[in-house]
């Protein structure tokens, strides 16, 4: 019978994805689903993407609820035909969640004891007894949650948490809102530290603990800070480092990468262990301790910012950056831009669009720059897939203009605007920002004259574009004024030589100063 049951699993969008947050389901239990239908929105460290059905059937159970954080491969829901019994569905869910849960996790019968909730994403969100997602599990709901008092003044403090005006307008995660309703906590009394200032489950736990209470079956404030890391068997590490990490209980994902060939070395593991021990140490408090007013705001890093930090740190540590800089005059380009925009009412071509086109043309002339490098092999690309850095609220994302070398300026302009708009709305698909053979970072609109950019791995180079400004230049022995832009190319010296980078910049300067040569 299990062959007729089809699981809906958490997909893996990109090599760095380890988990995802459930946002909302597009279908309800009992609805007919066809292959290709949208099922559920999942938020990762960079985007909000939609899981689509790979099979047809009836949605018989929802395991991953809005607000849950599940690991890659975890069970989100179940598809089956109408003839499949509820018992078979329940057995299928149990078998899949049991495989993901740690051996020491409690059984459903023990869930009424005041123990801390397991931090395993799949177990936390998919235990059938806690979530009556199917007709079979609806009969197995547990008793209403209880709250224990751990301090003499807990009733007074808890009553203050419950008081207040209607909190329906407070921004909160679905899990935090559900728990607040169950425990009678008014969300107006809780400061949100979650994504976009939302009240998170961690905030609710911390507030109740501070008031002297305890949420039975929920994370405590201390346990919620325990980081979760995916399996580290695929992390490159030296044999000594891997053995030491296992002995010290360190996940290799916690370690920086400073060894040769992009591997975690012994020193990296020792540094991670020292930091872990420091964070675990609790400072002693004394009766004479003087209260000091805090003058800062503490905010946890978002998943996207952590990903950016890890990637840029790895790039600086492993890729030997070298830079070449050149100035280009833009007066001829600005004249052509004005002609094109005046002649086409739908055209809104920017200087950056010209730079994208010029880089694509230069990459076809100097293909040694149009590469990716994974530490072992170099990929040489026939087409120029240009990544354009776009600033969003939570960091930076690089949507890709694919095959820019074969597209016209208007097509590039329209595509860049579309990608940038959807990037700011978190609606890019993974294949629209992962990959690329070259990157452009433009800070000219902020008046920045010149800067150095960090290479976006696995790409081999990135171009930093400053502001176009009028500067004095010498033409034919005479002093004149021209609109000049400073361009800085950062290259990975492991695969790109200085002469190659200089050749690319010379070709790029020629295209920008004589734009007609790249439009033919």
XYZ file of C-alpha atoms in Angstrom:
520
model
C 0.000 0.000 0.000
C 2.939 2.341 0.686
C 3.689 2.430 -3.043
C 0.474 4.429 -3.478
C 1.607 6.978 -0.885
C 3.835 9.754 -2.218
C 5.847 11.934 0.186
C 6.301 15.694 -0.198
C 9.823 16.428 1.002
C 11.771 19.595 1.734
C 13.764 20.226 -1.478
C 17.374 21.354 -1.636
C 17.690 24.645 -3.541
C 21.408 25.267 -3.813
C 24.425 23.570 -2.288
C 24.357 25.681 0.889
C 20.720 25.088 1.814
C 20.366 22.980 4.971
C 16.829 23.879 6.104
C 13.792 25.987 5.247
C 10.959 27.772 7.037
C 7.374 26.844 6.126
C 5.471 30.005 5.157
C 2.045 28.920 3.901
C 0.285 26.094 2.095
C -1.561 26.698 -1.172
C -3.786 23.595 -0.833
C -5.837 22.068 1.962
C -6.096 18.505 3.158
C -8.438 16.538 0.908
C -7.741 18.640 -2.194
C -6.829 16.993 -5.495
C -3.265 17.799 -6.549
C -1.809 17.409 -10.024
C 1.872 17.201 -10.913
C 3.263 20.717 -11.260
C 0.735 22.343 -8.896
C 2.003 24.800 -6.278
C 1.938 23.207 -2.830
C 3.720 25.252 -0.175
C 5.910 28.362 0.117
C 9.263 27.777 1.822
C 11.621 30.538 2.943
C 15.368 29.872 2.810
C 18.308 32.063 3.696
C 17.902 33.965 0.407
C 14.461 33.563 -1.125
C 10.871 32.519 -0.674
C 10.272 29.720 -3.181
C 7.336 27.425 -3.900
C 7.467 23.638 -3.657
C 5.563 22.108 -6.564
C 4.050 18.642 -6.777
C 6.045 15.972 -8.594
C 3.149 13.480 -8.392
C -0.626 13.568 -8.579
C -2.962 12.551 -5.778
C -5.030 13.786 -2.875
C -3.304 15.777 -0.142
C -3.980 13.462 2.794
C -1.761 15.012 5.461
C 0.217 18.173 6.182
C 3.223 17.513 8.397
C 5.162 20.770 8.060
C 3.052 23.560 9.545
C 3.522 27.315 8.877
C 6.319 28.605 11.075
C 8.134 25.285 11.305
C 11.804 25.021 10.332
C 12.547 21.705 8.630
C 15.768 20.189 7.372
C 16.359 19.364 3.715
C 14.656 16.057 2.933
C 12.208 16.301 5.855
C 8.613 15.227 5.266
C 6.300 18.165 4.506
C 3.129 16.308 3.590
C 1.648 13.172 2.044
C -0.155 12.515 -1.249
C -2.233 9.376 -1.757
C -5.438 8.201 -3.448
C -8.817 8.130 -1.741
C -8.678 4.362 -1.195
C -5.609 4.540 1.044
C -6.646 4.130 4.655
C -5.904 6.639 7.388
C -3.980 3.936 9.244
C -1.654 3.456 6.269
C -1.127 7.218 6.028
C -0.331 7.396 9.733
C 2.067 4.472 9.525
C 3.833 6.099 6.570
C 4.267 9.387 8.470
C 5.482 7.581 11.589
C 8.052 5.574 9.668
C 9.439 8.665 7.947
C 9.533 10.880 11.043
C 10.996 8.108 13.193
C 13.922 7.810 10.802
C 14.648 11.543 11.161
C 14.205 11.710 14.953
C 17.112 11.024 17.351
C 17.056 7.749 19.257
C 16.648 9.465 22.621
C 13.544 11.458 21.660
C 10.474 10.841 23.766
C 7.491 8.813 22.589
C 4.039 10.380 22.107
C 2.913 8.913 25.418
C 5.642 10.868 27.182
C 4.813 14.196 25.559
C 2.773 15.351 28.559
C 5.846 15.464 30.805
C 7.501 18.856 31.247
C 10.548 18.024 29.145
C 12.254 20.252 26.626
C 11.126 19.882 23.071
C 13.595 18.197 20.711
C 15.489 20.626 18.536
C 15.476 18.329 15.521
C 13.438 20.180 12.853
C 11.763 17.112 11.409
C 10.802 15.742 14.826
C 9.609 19.090 16.152
C 7.236 19.689 13.300
C 6.044 16.254 12.293
C 5.142 14.239 15.398
C 1.630 13.014 14.472
C 0.210 13.229 18.001
C 1.033 16.938 18.283
C -0.435 17.853 14.897
C -3.766 16.253 13.979
C -3.255 16.697 10.227
C -5.201 13.596 9.198
C -8.531 12.126 10.325
C -6.595 9.439 12.136
C -4.460 11.819 14.122
C -7.342 14.150 14.907
C -8.498 11.639 17.538
C -5.093 11.626 19.210
C -4.797 15.252 20.302
C -2.997 15.836 23.562
C -4.336 17.679 26.562
C -4.281 21.469 26.572
C -0.820 22.872 27.309
C 0.005 23.778 30.857
C 2.275 26.365 32.380
C 4.299 25.825 35.523
C 5.416 28.526 37.935
C 9.068 28.450 38.967
C 9.199 31.646 41.040
C 7.037 32.901 43.937
C 5.989 36.017 42.010
C 5.228 34.123 38.804
C 1.412 34.558 38.945
C 1.712 38.369 39.115
C 4.319 38.507 36.374
C 2.369 36.135 34.169
C -0.808 38.149 34.630
C 1.062 41.205 33.340
C 2.028 39.239 30.244
C -1.614 38.414 29.640
C -2.895 41.979 30.005
C -3.170 44.475 27.189
C -5.107 45.581 24.128
C -5.954 43.427 21.128
C -2.712 41.961 19.715
C -4.019 40.825 16.336
C -2.020 43.579 14.633
C 1.312 42.591 16.196
C 3.738 41.038 13.705
C 4.450 37.492 14.865
C 5.395 34.142 13.401
C 2.541 31.610 13.054
C 4.086 29.387 15.741
C 4.502 32.275 18.206
C 0.923 33.475 17.628
C -0.476 29.975 18.143
C 1.484 29.436 21.362
C 0.579 32.897 22.682
C -3.117 32.126 22.197
C -2.776 28.738 23.890
C -0.979 30.159 26.922
C -2.932 33.414 27.191
C -0.001 35.728 26.459
C -0.664 39.129 24.876
C 1.832 39.748 22.074
C 1.822 43.496 22.811
C 3.968 42.690 25.864
C 6.743 40.976 23.912
C 9.582 42.597 21.963
C 10.095 40.929 18.596
C 13.610 39.989 17.465
C 12.638 37.722 14.566
C 12.703 38.374 10.846
C 11.493 41.935 10.085
C 10.935 42.530 13.822
C 8.362 39.756 14.209
C 7.730 38.123 17.577
C 9.264 34.664 17.312
C 8.828 31.499 19.317
C 12.173 32.277 20.956
C 10.861 35.691 22.086
C 7.766 34.088 23.620
C 9.859 31.483 25.470
C 12.212 34.154 26.791
C 9.365 36.410 28.002
C 7.587 33.607 29.838
C 10.860 32.422 31.418
C 11.681 35.969 32.535
C 8.248 36.184 34.176
C 9.001 33.049 36.161
C 6.924 30.647 34.088
C 7.736 27.742 31.868
C 6.033 26.574 28.696
C 5.702 22.829 28.911
C 6.756 21.206 25.679
C 8.257 24.409 24.256
C 11.882 25.463 23.907
C 13.268 27.379 26.834
C 15.151 30.564 26.176
C 18.476 28.840 26.694
C 17.821 25.817 24.529
C 16.512 27.918 21.663
C 19.949 29.392 21.190
C 21.506 26.008 20.499
C 22.605 26.080 16.852
C 21.647 23.311 14.472
C 24.057 22.208 11.798
C 23.552 19.805 8.872
C 25.594 16.672 8.355
C 29.253 17.620 7.863
C 30.442 14.498 6.061
C 30.668 16.405 2.770
C 32.747 19.277 4.215
C 36.328 19.262 2.924
C 38.698 18.696 5.857
C 42.048 17.149 6.595
C 41.959 13.699 8.254
C 43.441 15.152 11.451
C 40.844 17.940 11.542
C 37.954 15.527 10.958
C 39.134 13.207 13.739
C 39.685 16.102 16.147
C 36.242 17.560 15.354
C 34.639 14.208 16.116
C 36.500 13.926 19.437
C 35.588 17.485 20.492
C 31.984 17.302 19.293
C 32.469 20.091 16.744
C 30.475 20.158 13.510
C 32.736 21.053 10.590
C 30.134 23.576 9.399
C 31.043 25.609 12.528
C 34.652 25.941 11.399
C 36.284 28.552 9.220
C 38.178 27.276 6.182
C 41.844 28.269 6.127
C 43.609 25.048 5.129
C 45.122 24.235 1.784
C 42.842 23.359 -1.147
C 39.876 24.897 0.665
C 39.895 22.350 3.496
C 39.181 22.721 7.217
C 42.456 22.212 9.074
C 43.324 21.354 12.683
C 43.693 25.023 13.667
C 40.182 25.767 12.350
C 38.667 23.022 14.540
C 40.593 24.203 17.611
C 39.400 27.781 17.042
C 35.772 26.614 16.737
C 36.113 24.536 19.909
C 37.553 27.490 21.825
C 34.679 29.737 20.697
C 32.135 27.047 21.608
C 33.594 26.690 25.118
C 33.599 30.452 25.571
C 29.930 30.728 24.611
C 29.002 27.848 26.930
C 30.698 29.475 29.930
C 28.192 31.305 32.117
C 29.396 34.483 33.865
C 28.978 34.397 37.649
C 26.703 36.996 39.198
C 27.311 38.612 42.585
C 25.172 40.605 44.942
C 27.446 43.638 44.468
C 27.021 43.641 40.706
C 26.250 47.161 39.467
C 23.528 47.530 36.846
C 24.774 49.271 33.709
C 22.345 50.807 31.243
C 22.609 49.155 27.861
C 23.145 51.587 25.009
C 22.939 49.153 22.125
C 20.353 47.041 20.366
C 21.019 43.316 19.935
C 19.641 41.750 16.776
C 20.233 38.214 15.573
C 21.713 37.774 12.093
C 19.226 36.612 9.486
C 19.816 33.393 7.600
C 20.638 35.356 4.470
C 23.205 37.540 6.242
C 24.860 34.422 7.717
C 25.098 32.906 4.244
C 26.621 36.103 2.823
C 29.110 36.276 5.697
C 30.197 32.663 5.255
C 30.605 32.964 1.481
C 32.577 36.217 1.586
C 34.789 34.997 4.410
C 35.565 31.826 2.485
C 36.274 33.876 -0.654
C 38.766 36.159 1.110
C 40.448 33.234 2.891
C 40.808 30.906 -0.073
C 41.025 33.158 -3.163
C 44.172 35.332 -3.466
C 42.605 38.573 -4.689
C 44.514 40.976 -6.897
C 43.121 44.118 -8.456
C 43.601 46.191 -11.566
C 42.008 49.599 -12.084
C 41.285 51.693 -15.152
C 39.364 54.874 -15.998
C 36.996 55.122 -18.967
C 35.418 58.186 -20.558
C 31.626 57.938 -20.945
C 30.667 60.979 -23.029
C 30.159 59.006 -26.257
C 28.225 56.334 -24.332
C 25.958 58.928 -22.721
C 25.183 60.393 -26.143
C 24.243 56.984 -27.563
C 22.153 56.249 -24.466
C 20.182 59.482 -24.931
C 19.555 58.688 -28.605
C 18.297 55.181 -27.824
C 16.008 56.304 -24.992
C 14.627 59.198 -27.063
C 13.978 56.949 -30.042
C 12.257 54.209 -28.010
C 9.494 55.333 -25.677
C 9.584 51.981 -23.848
C 13.357 52.083 -23.368
C 14.913 53.102 -20.035
C 18.496 52.095 -20.690
C 20.888 52.963 -17.873
C 24.653 53.338 -17.827
C 24.796 50.082 -15.879
C 22.998 48.311 -18.756
C 25.767 49.512 -21.085
C 28.350 48.174 -18.622
C 26.630 44.775 -18.547
C 26.674 44.638 -22.346
C 30.283 45.860 -22.525
C 31.410 43.241 -19.983
C 29.609 40.495 -21.908
C 31.313 41.587 -25.129
C 34.718 41.784 -23.422
C 34.288 38.321 -21.900
C 33.832 36.815 -25.351
C 37.083 38.545 -26.407
C 38.956 37.478 -23.250
C 37.366 34.126 -22.275
C 39.993 33.441 -19.591
C 38.012 35.814 -17.324
C 34.667 34.108 -18.073
C 35.263 31.231 -15.644
C 34.274 29.440 -12.470
C 36.715 27.657 -10.129
C 35.753 25.076 -7.489
C 39.238 24.623 -6.058
C 40.038 21.698 -8.317
C 38.785 22.438 -11.841
C 38.245 25.527 -13.979
C 35.043 25.877 -16.017
C 35.316 28.011 -19.158
C 31.954 29.343 -20.372
C 30.986 30.012 -23.962
C 28.280 32.545 -23.047
C 28.578 35.436 -20.609
C 26.140 34.972 -17.717
C 26.473 38.283 -15.876
C 25.547 38.471 -12.175
C 24.374 41.959 -11.164
C 24.598 42.757 -7.447
C 21.276 44.037 -6.030
C 20.942 45.408 -2.489
C 17.875 44.205 -0.563
C 16.761 44.705 3.043
C 18.601 41.673 4.410
C 21.809 41.882 2.394
C 22.908 41.362 -1.172
C 21.745 39.064 -3.950
C 23.124 38.609 -7.463
C 20.476 37.841 -10.110
C 21.910 36.699 -13.428
C 21.454 38.106 -16.939
C 22.037 34.919 -18.905
C 23.679 34.959 -22.334
C 24.119 38.723 -22.113
C 26.580 38.544 -25.012
C 23.733 37.629 -27.397
C 21.193 40.211 -26.137
C 20.605 43.829 -27.108
C 20.684 46.786 -24.748
C 16.900 47.110 -24.451
C 16.519 43.393 -23.687
C 19.280 43.606 -21.056
C 17.716 46.733 -19.533
C 14.259 45.154 -19.239
C 15.687 41.938 -17.799
C 17.819 43.705 -15.205
C 14.828 45.750 -13.988
C 12.648 42.642 -13.787
C 15.286 40.655 -11.875
C 15.993 43.530 -9.484
C 12.285 44.035 -8.762
C 11.665 40.365 -8.028
C 14.862 40.173 -5.980
C 13.559 42.890 -3.645
C 10.282 40.948 -3.329
C 12.130 37.674 -2.556
C 10.515 36.033 -5.576
C 13.585 34.932 -7.551
C 13.933 31.285 -8.499
C 17.191 29.563 -7.444
C 18.455 29.253 -11.031
C 18.047 33.020 -11.432
C 20.698 33.917 -8.850
C 22.874 30.818 -8.446
C 25.798 30.404 -10.813
C 26.907 33.059 -13.282
C 30.329 33.428 -14.865
C 31.116 37.074 -13.956
C 29.781 39.686 -11.512
C 29.240 43.452 -11.562
C 28.863 45.539 -8.401
C 27.907 49.174 -9.038
C 27.936 51.757 -6.232
C 28.080 54.759 -8.544
C 24.523 55.777 -7.707
C 25.713 56.476 -4.131
C 28.487 58.783 -5.300
C 31.253 56.255 -4.569
C 34.217 57.104 -6.789
C 36.131 53.838 -6.460
C 36.041 50.655 -4.367
C 37.244 47.047 -4.262
C 34.751 44.173 -4.442
C 35.127 40.631 -3.075
C 34.885 37.816 -5.606
C 31.575 35.949 -5.612
C 32.600 32.253 -5.584
C 32.824 30.111 -7.631
C 33.296 32.950 -10.146
C 36.830 34.054 -10.950
C 36.390 37.839 -11.084
C 34.132 40.760 -10.155
C 34.006 44.312 -11.521
C 33.499 47.249 -9.127
C 31.940 50.301 -10.825
C 32.211 53.786 -9.348
C 30.352 56.998 -10.131
C 30.648 58.721 -13.490
C 31.808 62.267 -12.843
C 33.309 65.142 -14.721
C 37.090 65.219 -14.384
C 39.926 67.114 -16.040
C 41.631 65.083 -18.771
C 44.352 65.782 -21.312
C 43.375 65.373 -24.979
C 45.876 66.065 -27.743
C 48.043 67.962 -25.304
C 45.155 70.203 -24.219
C 43.327 70.219 -20.894
C 39.644 69.267 -21.249
C 36.700 68.018 -19.201
C 35.201 64.552 -19.665
C 32.760 62.269 -17.849
C 34.975 59.558 -16.363
C 34.198 56.358 -14.437
C 36.694 54.329 -12.384
C 36.520 50.545 -12.851
C 38.267 48.045 -10.556
C 38.535 44.346 -11.399
C 39.145 41.869 -8.544
C 40.461 38.540 -9.832
C 41.370 35.152 -8.352
C 45.125 34.875 -8.923
C 44.973 31.082 -8.763
C 43.369 30.974 -12.201
C 43.693 34.498 -13.676
C 47.054 36.144 -14.402
C 47.702 39.867 -14.180
C 48.279 40.222 -17.917
C 44.914 38.581 -18.655
C 43.099 40.910 -16.252
C 44.843 43.924 -17.824
C 43.843 42.761 -21.318
C 40.204 42.413 -20.240
C 40.142 45.920 -18.750
C 41.675 47.393 -21.882
C 39.038 45.709 -24.077
C 36.275 46.820 -21.693
C 37.508 50.434 -21.789
C 37.426 50.333 -25.587
C 33.809 49.158 -25.680
C 32.694 51.823 -23.180
C 34.477 54.673 -24.927
C 33.334 53.515 -28.389
C 29.898 51.961 -27.666
C 29.065 51.471 -31.354
C 31.701 48.706 -31.498
C 29.696 46.487 -29.139
C 26.347 47.123 -30.803
C 27.293 45.733 -34.182
